[in-house]
mmCIF file of C-alpha atoms and ligand atoms in Angstrom:
data_model
loop_
_atom_site.group_PDB
_atom_site.id
_atom_site.type_symbol
_atom_site.label_atom_id
_atom_site.label_comp_id
_atom_site.label_asym_id
_atom_site.label_seq_id
_atom_site.Cartn_x
_atom_site.Cartn_y
_atom_site.Cartn_z
ATOM 1 C CA MET A 1 -0.554 -15.206 7.600
ATOM 2 C CA LYS A 2 2.433 -12.895 7.984
ATOM 3 C CA ILE A 3 2.201 -9.415 9.471
ATOM 4 C CA LEU A 4 4.477 -6.710 8.083
ATOM 5 C CA SER A 5 5.119 -3.637 10.201
ATOM 6 C CA VAL A 6 5.256 -0.369 8.292
ATOM 7 C CA ARG A 7 6.371 2.834 10.015
ATOM 8 C CA THR A 8 5.261 5.974 8.212
ATOM 9 C CA THR A 9 6.841 9.382 8.826
ATOM 10 C CA GLU A 10 4.546 11.785 6.955
ATOM 11 C CA ARG A 11 0.810 12.476 6.811
ATOM 12 C CA ASN A 12 0.684 11.447 3.144
ATOM 13 C CA GLN A 13 3.353 9.009 2.009
ATOM 14 C CA PHE A 14 3.909 6.112 -0.380
ATOM 15 C CA ILE A 15 6.335 3.469 0.926
ATOM 16 C CA ASP A 16 7.745 0.858 -1.456
ATOM 17 C CA ILE A 17 7.215 -2.540 0.232
ATOM 18 C CA THR A 18 7.988 -4.731 -2.800
ATOM 19 C CA ASN A 19 11.127 -6.243 -1.221
ATOM 20 C CA GLN A 20 9.325 -7.026 2.060
ATOM 21 C CA ILE A 21 6.500 -8.767 0.164
ATOM 22 C CA GLN A 22 9.032 -10.769 -1.882
ATOM 23 C CA ARG A 23 10.714 -11.773 1.398
ATOM 24 C CA CYS A 24 7.357 -12.951 2.794
ATOM 25 C CA VAL A 25 6.836 -15.088 -0.318
ATOM 26 C CA GLU A 26 10.275 -16.666 0.212
ATOM 27 C CA GLU A 27 9.775 -17.220 3.949
ATOM 28 C CA GLU A 28 6.428 -18.896 3.270
ATOM 29 C CA GLY A 29 8.078 -21.047 0.593
ATOM 30 C CA LEU A 30 5.527 -20.138 -2.085
ATOM 31 C CA GLN A 31 6.662 -21.218 -5.557
ATOM 32 C CA ASP A 32 3.501 -20.813 -7.625
ATOM 33 C CA GLY A 33 0.263 -19.138 -6.627
ATOM 34 C CA ILE A 34 -0.972 -15.818 -5.391
ATOM 35 C CA VAL A 35 0.098 -13.506 -2.616
ATOM 36 C CA CYS A 36 -2.710 -11.472 -1.100
ATOM 37 C CA ILE A 37 -1.743 -8.242 0.684
ATOM 38 C CA PHE A 38 -4.348 -6.618 2.928
ATOM 39 C CA VAL A 39 -4.124 -3.304 4.789
ATOM 40 C CA PRO A 40 -6.280 -3.372 7.976
ATOM 41 C CA HIS A 41 -6.651 0.402 8.270
ATOM 42 C CA THR A 42 -9.340 2.911 7.243
ATOM 43 C CA THR A 43 -6.953 5.774 6.467
ATOM 44 C CA ALA A 44 -4.325 3.914 4.426
ATOM 45 C CA GLY A 45 -4.288 1.656 1.390
ATOM 46 C CA ILE A 46 -2.151 -0.323 -1.000
ATOM 47 C CA THR A 47 -1.407 0.158 -4.681
ATOM 48 C CA ILE A 48 0.977 -0.709 -7.511
ATOM 49 C CA ASN A 49 2.694 1.989 -9.518
ATOM 50 C CA GLU A 50 5.996 3.022 -11.075
ATOM 51 C CA ASP A 51 9.038 2.521 -8.849
ATOM 52 C CA ALA A 52 11.675 3.989 -11.195
ATOM 53 C CA ASP A 53 10.867 7.713 -10.946
ATOM 54 C CA PRO A 54 9.865 8.889 -7.423
ATOM 55 C CA ASP A 55 8.123 11.875 -9.019
ATOM 56 C CA VAL A 56 5.333 9.484 -10.096
ATOM 57 C CA THR A 57 4.202 8.600 -6.558
ATOM 58 C CA TYR A 58 4.690 12.250 -5.560
ATOM 59 C CA ASP A 59 2.375 13.273 -8.393
ATOM 60 C CA VAL A 60 -0.209 10.633 -7.437
ATOM 61 C CA GLN A 61 -0.256 11.842 -3.808
ATOM 62 C CA ASN A 62 -0.363 15.462 -4.946
ATOM 63 C CA THR A 63 -3.269 14.752 -7.304
ATOM 64 C CA LEU A 64 -5.206 12.871 -4.603
ATOM 65 C CA SER A 65 -4.696 15.828 -2.241
ATOM 66 C CA ARG A 66 -6.022 18.249 -4.858
ATOM 67 C CA LEU A 67 -9.058 16.035 -5.506
ATOM 68 C CA VAL A 68 -9.671 15.432 -1.776
ATOM 69 C CA PRO A 69 -8.519 18.452 0.270
ATOM 70 C CA HIS A 70 -7.584 18.043 3.955
ATOM 71 C CA HIS A 71 -10.127 20.644 5.050
ATOM 72 C CA GLY A 72 -13.559 20.755 3.490
ATOM 73 C CA SER A 73 -17.253 20.378 4.228
ATOM 74 C CA TYR A 74 -16.911 17.025 5.999
ATOM 75 C CA ARG A 75 -19.163 15.696 8.804
ATOM 76 C CA HIS A 76 -16.724 13.220 10.469
ATOM 77 C CA ALA A 77 -15.472 15.042 13.605
ATOM 78 C CA GLU A 78 -11.965 13.492 13.683
ATOM 79 C CA GLY A 79 -10.740 15.863 10.976
ATOM 80 C CA ASN A 80 -9.430 13.084 8.743
ATOM 81 C CA SER A 81 -12.274 12.580 6.273
ATOM 82 C CA ASP A 82 -9.811 13.234 3.438
ATOM 83 C CA SER A 83 -7.732 10.289 4.699
ATOM 84 C CA HIS A 84 -10.769 7.974 4.814
ATOM 85 C CA THR A 85 -11.827 9.070 1.334
ATOM 86 C CA LYS A 86 -8.369 8.503 -0.168
ATOM 87 C CA SER A 87 -8.270 5.092 1.532
ATOM 88 C CA SER A 88 -11.479 4.109 -0.272
ATOM 89 C CA ILE A 89 -10.215 5.444 -3.612
ATOM 90 C CA ILE A 90 -6.951 3.458 -3.398
ATOM 91 C CA GLY A 91 -8.431 0.343 -1.743
ATOM 92 C CA PRO A 92 -7.308 -2.044 1.021
ATOM 93 C CA SER A 93 -5.909 -5.060 -0.844
ATOM 94 C CA LEU A 94 -3.946 -6.445 -3.766
ATOM 95 C CA SER A 95 -3.341 -9.873 -5.252
ATOM 96 C CA VAL A 96 -0.079 -10.532 -7.099
ATOM 97 C CA ILE A 97 0.812 -13.643 -9.102
ATOM 98 C CA VAL A 98 3.872 -15.616 -7.943
ATOM 99 C CA GLU A 99 5.784 -17.841 -10.394
ATOM 100 C CA ASN A 100 8.932 -19.776 -9.531
ATOM 101 C CA GLY A 101 9.069 -18.028 -6.165
ATOM 102 C CA ARG A 102 9.072 -14.517 -7.646
ATOM 103 C CA LEU A 103 6.453 -11.759 -7.626
ATOM 104 C CA GLN A 104 5.238 -11.253 -11.182
ATOM 105 C CA LEU A 105 5.359 -7.490 -11.613
ATOM 106 C CA GLY A 106 5.858 -5.390 -14.727
ATOM 107 C CA THR A 107 9.294 -3.892 -15.346
ATOM 108 C CA TRP A 108 8.438 -0.549 -13.770
ATOM 109 C CA GLN A 109 6.012 -1.717 -11.102
ATOM 110 C CA GLY A 110 6.459 -1.610 -7.338
ATOM 111 C CA ILE A 111 4.044 -2.332 -4.486
ATOM 112 C CA TYR A 112 3.323 0.719 -2.352
ATOM 113 C CA PHE A 113 1.841 1.090 1.102
ATOM 114 C CA ALA A 114 -0.201 4.289 0.854
ATOM 115 C CA GLU A 115 -0.356 6.366 4.037
ATOM 116 C CA PHE A 116 -3.018 9.079 4.253
ATOM 117 C CA ASP A 117 -3.055 9.918 7.977
ATOM 118 C CA GLY A 118 0.487 9.485 9.252
ATOM 119 C CA PRO A 119 2.858 9.366 10.859
ATOM 120 C CA ARG A 120 1.731 6.049 12.337
ATOM 121 C CA SER A 121 2.754 2.467 12.986
ATOM 122 C CA ARG A 122 0.903 0.389 10.407
ATOM 123 C CA GLN A 123 0.461 -3.228 9.397
ATOM 124 C CA CYS A 124 0.146 -5.187 6.172
ATOM 125 C CA TRP A 125 -1.299 -8.669 6.364
ATOM 126 C CA VAL A 126 0.230 -11.038 3.830
ATOM 127 C CA LYS A 127 -1.239 -14.424 2.858
ATOM 128 C CA THR A 128 0.313 -16.779 0.344
ATOM 129 C CA ILE A 129 -2.044 -19.081 -1.574
ATOM 130 C CA PRO A 130 -0.465 -21.932 -3.564
ATOM 131 C CA SER A 131 -1.982 -22.981 -6.900
ATOM 132 C CA ARG A 132 -2.733 -26.650 -7.438
HETATM 133 ZN ZN1 ZN B 1 -11.475 9.250 11.183
#
């Protein structure tokens, strides 16, 4: 398993980690198979979305924040129940197909680390699984 370090600078932030994941695939020497990316945090997540227009990830974050406001009638005393809720909505892991050593993503797709309680030092765990 490889561990990627991700440094976030805002409370809510999407960080494009597509190139780092591709580098992991190359360093692990995976030609054909699956790369599994897992975020070991309860107030962050991982997702795939458009990487051409940055307004898209801005709009996704903005929509999540409207659906799940920072302050509300939450019981969790840490004051970050919105972050935990967004983490569950987005989810902690992704699997991406690898063919001929390349991530198989659609033309407009990028892999995003989704921060919901930054700024923090975060990790992504990356495991390559060859196909037989
Ligand atoms: Zn908490």
